[in-house]
Amino acid sequence: ALLDNKPTTMSLREILSEFISFRVDTIEKRTRFLLSKAQDRKHLVEGYLAVLSDADGVVKIIRGSKDGPTAAKKLRDSHGLSSIQADAILAMPLRRLTGLEADKLEAELTDLNKQIGYFNGLLSDKSQVIDVLVQEAQEAKEAFGRPRRTSLSEVSVSNDGEDVIDEPPKDNVLTLSERGYIKRICP
């Protein structure tokens, strides 16, 4: 196997250990990415909610400005918004300033706060990452798993130390080729 871009001979235990550390690293990177996206969206939603409380003032500022950058600067100064929030508000359609949208935004903010709390908890506790790893493995097993194709039979050991199969053996013919290959043929 390749380990740190170097070919390495590894035991099964080492391979499984490397795979688990790879999966843990993947889950942590994915969680950091999702946390960043949730924090960015929360920042925008907070800006939208700040503007909804003074919708008439925002419309007056936008209508009274000669261009977009001037309107964004006035919004930042009057409402304490960041430049990202001000640009998002300028790109927002006016229908988003209705009361129904305010309820949706507050529900989204609550959901985002829960997600951010979960992501922070996941990144701070390794055991939760392992729990996610186990859960994802179970989901993969359910999605892609197949039933066992071979049957298992019990083998018992006789008094003279030989393995005895409880099922009666089938007749077999063993052949040896000129090249040294052994074949088993069941008649």
GROMACS .gro file of C-alpha atoms in nm:
model
  187
    1ALA     CA    1   0.000   0.000   0.000
    2LEU     CA    2   0.101   0.363  -0.040
    3LEU     CA    3   0.154   0.532   0.294
    4ASP     CA    4   0.257   0.898   0.275
    5ASN     CA    5   0.326   0.845  -0.098
    6LYS     CA    6   0.572   0.564  -0.022
    7PRO     CA    7   0.511   0.197  -0.098
    8THR     CA    8   0.488   0.010   0.232
    9THR     CA    9   0.418  -0.346   0.336
   10MET     CA   10   0.148  -0.336   0.599
   11SER     CA   11  -0.038  -0.589   0.809
   12LEU     CA   12  -0.416  -0.604   0.810
   13ARG     CA   13  -0.423  -0.425   1.145
   14GLU     CA   14  -0.204  -0.141   1.009
   15ILE     CA   15  -0.423  -0.110   0.699
   16LEU     CA   16  -0.739  -0.086   0.910
   17SER     CA   17  -0.574   0.165   1.142
   18GLU     CA   18  -0.472   0.385   0.848
   19PHE     CA   19  -0.819   0.358   0.695
   20ILE     CA   20  -0.984   0.463   1.021
   21SER     CA   21  -0.750   0.759   1.062
   22PHE     CA   22  -0.821   0.856   0.699
   23ARG     CA   23  -1.198   0.842   0.762
   24VAL     CA   24  -1.166   1.042   1.085
   25ASP     CA   25  -0.965   1.306   0.899
   26THR     CA   26  -1.225   1.314   0.620
   27ILE     CA   27  -1.513   1.356   0.866
   28GLU     CA   28  -1.328   1.639   1.045
   29LYS     CA   29  -1.254   1.820   0.718
   30ARG     CA   30  -1.613   1.781   0.602
   31THR     CA   31  -1.739   1.910   0.938
   32ARG     CA   32  -1.508   2.214   0.923
   33PHE     CA   33  -1.637   2.291   0.573
   34LEU     CA   34  -2.002   2.257   0.677
   35LEU     CA   35  -1.933   2.468   0.988
   36SER     CA   36  -1.782   2.743   0.773
   37LYS     CA   37  -2.082   2.738   0.536
   38ALA     CA   38  -2.327   2.748   0.828
   39GLN     CA   39  -2.143   3.040   0.990
   40ASP     CA   40  -2.141   3.233   0.661
   41ARG     CA   41  -2.513   3.173   0.612
   42LYS     CA   42  -2.582   3.273   0.975
   43HIS     CA   43  -2.395   3.598   0.914
   44LEU     CA   44  -2.621   3.675   0.616
   45VAL     CA   45  -2.941   3.578   0.799
   46GLU     CA   46  -2.848   3.804   1.092
   47GLY     CA   47  -2.803   4.088   0.844
   48TYR     CA   48  -3.143   4.017   0.687
   49LEU     CA   49  -3.309   4.014   1.029
   50ALA     CA   50  -3.141   4.342   1.124
   51VAL     CA   51  -3.277   4.503   0.809
   52LEU     CA   52  -3.629   4.362   0.851
   53SER     CA   53  -3.680   4.563   1.168
   54ASP     CA   54  -3.627   4.887   0.972
   55ALA     CA   55  -3.748   4.793   0.623
   56ASP     CA   56  -3.878   5.144   0.541
   57GLY     CA   57  -3.547   5.305   0.638
   58VAL     CA   58  -3.354   5.058   0.423
   59VAL     CA   59  -3.575   5.127   0.122
   60LYS     CA   60  -3.524   5.503   0.172
   61ILE     CA   61  -3.146   5.458   0.193
   62ILE     CA   62  -3.139   5.250  -0.125
   63ARG     CA   63  -3.369   5.488  -0.316
   64GLY     CA   64  -3.173   5.792  -0.198
   65SER     CA   65  -2.835   5.656  -0.310
   66LYS     CA   66  -2.692   5.732  -0.649
   67ASP     CA   67  -2.535   5.385  -0.699
   68GLY     CA   68  -2.483   5.045  -0.536
   69PRO     CA   69  -2.152   5.111  -0.354
   70THR     CA   70  -2.294   5.429  -0.200
   71ALA     CA   71  -2.605   5.243  -0.084
   72ALA     CA   72  -2.389   4.966   0.064
   73LYS     CA   73  -2.177   5.219   0.253
   74LYS     CA   74  -2.487   5.393   0.391
   75LEU     CA   75  -2.634   5.057   0.500
   76ARG     CA   76  -2.309   4.964   0.674
   77ASP     CA   77  -2.296   5.298   0.854
   78SER     CA   78  -2.662   5.317   0.956
   79HIS     CA   79  -2.731   4.957   1.053
   80GLY     CA   80  -2.384   4.831   1.150
   81LEU     CA   81  -2.371   4.572   0.872
   82SER     CA   82  -2.065   4.414   0.720
   83SER     CA   83  -1.988   4.461   0.352
   84ILE     CA   84  -2.102   4.103   0.277
   85GLN     CA   85  -2.434   4.164   0.452
   86ALA     CA   86  -2.485   4.498   0.277
   87ASP     CA   87  -2.418   4.345  -0.066
   88ALA     CA   88  -2.657   4.058   0.009
   89ILE     CA   89  -2.928   4.302   0.116
   90LEU     CA   90  -2.884   4.505  -0.202
   91ALA     CA   91  -2.918   4.185  -0.407
   92MET     CA   92  -3.226   4.076  -0.213
   93PRO     CA   93  -3.570   4.115  -0.378
   94LEU     CA   94  -3.816   4.338  -0.192
   95ARG     CA   95  -4.059   4.052  -0.135
   96ARG     CA   96  -3.816   3.913   0.121
   97LEU     CA   97  -3.901   4.207   0.348
   98THR     CA   98  -4.246   4.064   0.428
   99GLY     CA   99  -4.351   3.928   0.767
  100LEU     CA  100  -4.364   3.569   0.641
  101GLU     CA  101  -4.001   3.588   0.537
  102ALA     CA  102  -3.910   3.716   0.883
  103ASP     CA  103  -4.057   3.400   1.038
  104LYS     CA  104  -3.869   3.184   0.791
  105LEU     CA  105  -3.544   3.370   0.861
  106GLU     CA  106  -3.585   3.335   1.238
  107ALA     CA  107  -3.651   2.961   1.197
  108GLU     CA  108  -3.346   2.933   0.972
  109LEU     CA  109  -3.133   3.122   1.226
  110THR     CA  110  -3.245   2.882   1.501
  111ASP     CA  111  -3.162   2.584   1.278
  112LEU     CA  112  -2.823   2.730   1.188
  113ASN     CA  113  -2.741   2.785   1.556
  114LYS     CA  114  -2.822   2.418   1.624
  115GLN     CA  115  -2.606   2.305   1.331
  116ILE     CA  116  -2.314   2.522   1.440
  117GLY     CA  117  -2.340   2.387   1.795
  118TYR     CA  118  -2.344   2.029   1.665
  119PHE     CA  119  -2.045   2.090   1.433
  120ASN     CA  120  -1.843   2.256   1.713
  121GLY     CA  121  -1.924   1.968   1.947
  122LEU     CA  122  -1.824   1.716   1.684
  123LEU     CA  123  -1.491   1.886   1.622
  124SER     CA  124  -1.414   1.912   1.993
  125ASP     CA  125  -1.491   1.547   2.083
  126LYS     CA  126  -1.311   1.259   1.907
  127SER     CA  127  -1.559   1.003   2.039
  128GLN     CA  128  -1.843   1.176   1.851
  129VAL     CA  129  -1.634   1.160   1.532
  130ILE     CA  130  -1.591   0.785   1.588
  131ASP     CA  131  -1.968   0.755   1.642
  132VAL     CA  132  -2.026   0.929   1.306
  133LEU     CA  133  -1.773   0.693   1.146
  134VAL     CA  134  -1.956   0.388   1.282
  135GLN     CA  135  -2.293   0.528   1.174
  136GLU     CA  136  -2.166   0.591   0.819
  137ALA     CA  137  -2.020   0.239   0.805
  138GLN     CA  138  -2.358   0.096   0.909
  139GLU     CA  139  -2.533   0.302   0.642
  140ALA     CA  140  -2.287   0.178   0.379
  141LYS     CA  141  -2.343  -0.179   0.494
  142GLU     CA  142  -2.721  -0.140   0.462
  143ALA     CA  143  -2.693   0.027   0.122
  144PHE     CA  144  -2.432  -0.200  -0.037
  145GLY     CA  145  -2.420  -0.514   0.176
  146ARG     CA  146  -2.496  -0.857   0.032
  147PRO     CA  147  -2.586  -1.176   0.213
  148ARG     CA  148  -2.314  -1.433   0.263
  149ARG     CA  149  -2.271  -1.657  -0.042
  150THR     CA  150  -2.098  -1.947   0.125
  151SER     CA  151  -2.235  -2.164   0.397
  152LEU     CA  152  -2.048  -2.246   0.713
  153SER     CA  153  -2.041  -2.597   0.851
  154GLU     CA  154  -1.926  -2.710   1.189
  155VAL     CA  155  -1.593  -2.885   1.215
  156SER     CA  156  -1.518  -3.100   1.514
  157VAL     CA  157  -1.187  -3.253   1.617
  158SER     CA  158  -1.166  -3.630   1.662
  159ASN     CA  159  -0.963  -3.810   1.927
  160ASP     CA  160  -0.666  -3.856   1.694
  161GLY     CA  161  -0.646  -3.479   1.625
  162GLU     CA  162  -0.795  -3.476   1.273
  163ASP     CA  163  -1.071  -3.238   1.168
  164VAL     CA  164  -1.399  -3.412   1.107
  165ILE     CA  165  -1.669  -3.239   0.905
  166ASP     CA  166  -2.019  -3.321   1.022
  167GLU     CA  167  -2.147  -3.332   0.664
  168PRO     CA  168  -2.058  -3.639   0.461
  169PRO     CA  169  -1.783  -3.563   0.207
  170LYS     CA  170  -1.874  -3.565  -0.159
  171ASP     CA  171  -1.685  -3.778  -0.407
  172ASN     CA  172  -1.393  -3.587  -0.557
  173VAL     CA  173  -1.126  -3.668  -0.811
  174LEU     CA  174  -0.790  -3.493  -0.775
  175THR     CA  175  -0.569  -3.464  -1.083
  176LEU     CA  176  -0.212  -3.345  -1.116
  177SER     CA  177  -0.110  -3.189  -1.448
  178GLU     CA  178   0.232  -3.211  -1.609
  179ARG     CA  179   0.300  -2.848  -1.505
  180GLY     CA  180   0.224  -2.922  -1.140
  181TYR     CA  181  -0.132  -2.783  -1.120
  182ILE     CA  182  -0.375  -2.965  -0.896
  183LYS     CA  183  -0.741  -2.980  -0.999
  184ARG     CA  184  -1.040  -3.105  -0.806
  185ILE     CA  185  -1.325  -3.248  -1.006
  186CYS     CA  186  -1.661  -3.334  -0.853
  187PRO     CA  187  -1.825  -3.611  -1.060
   0.00000   0.00000   0.00000
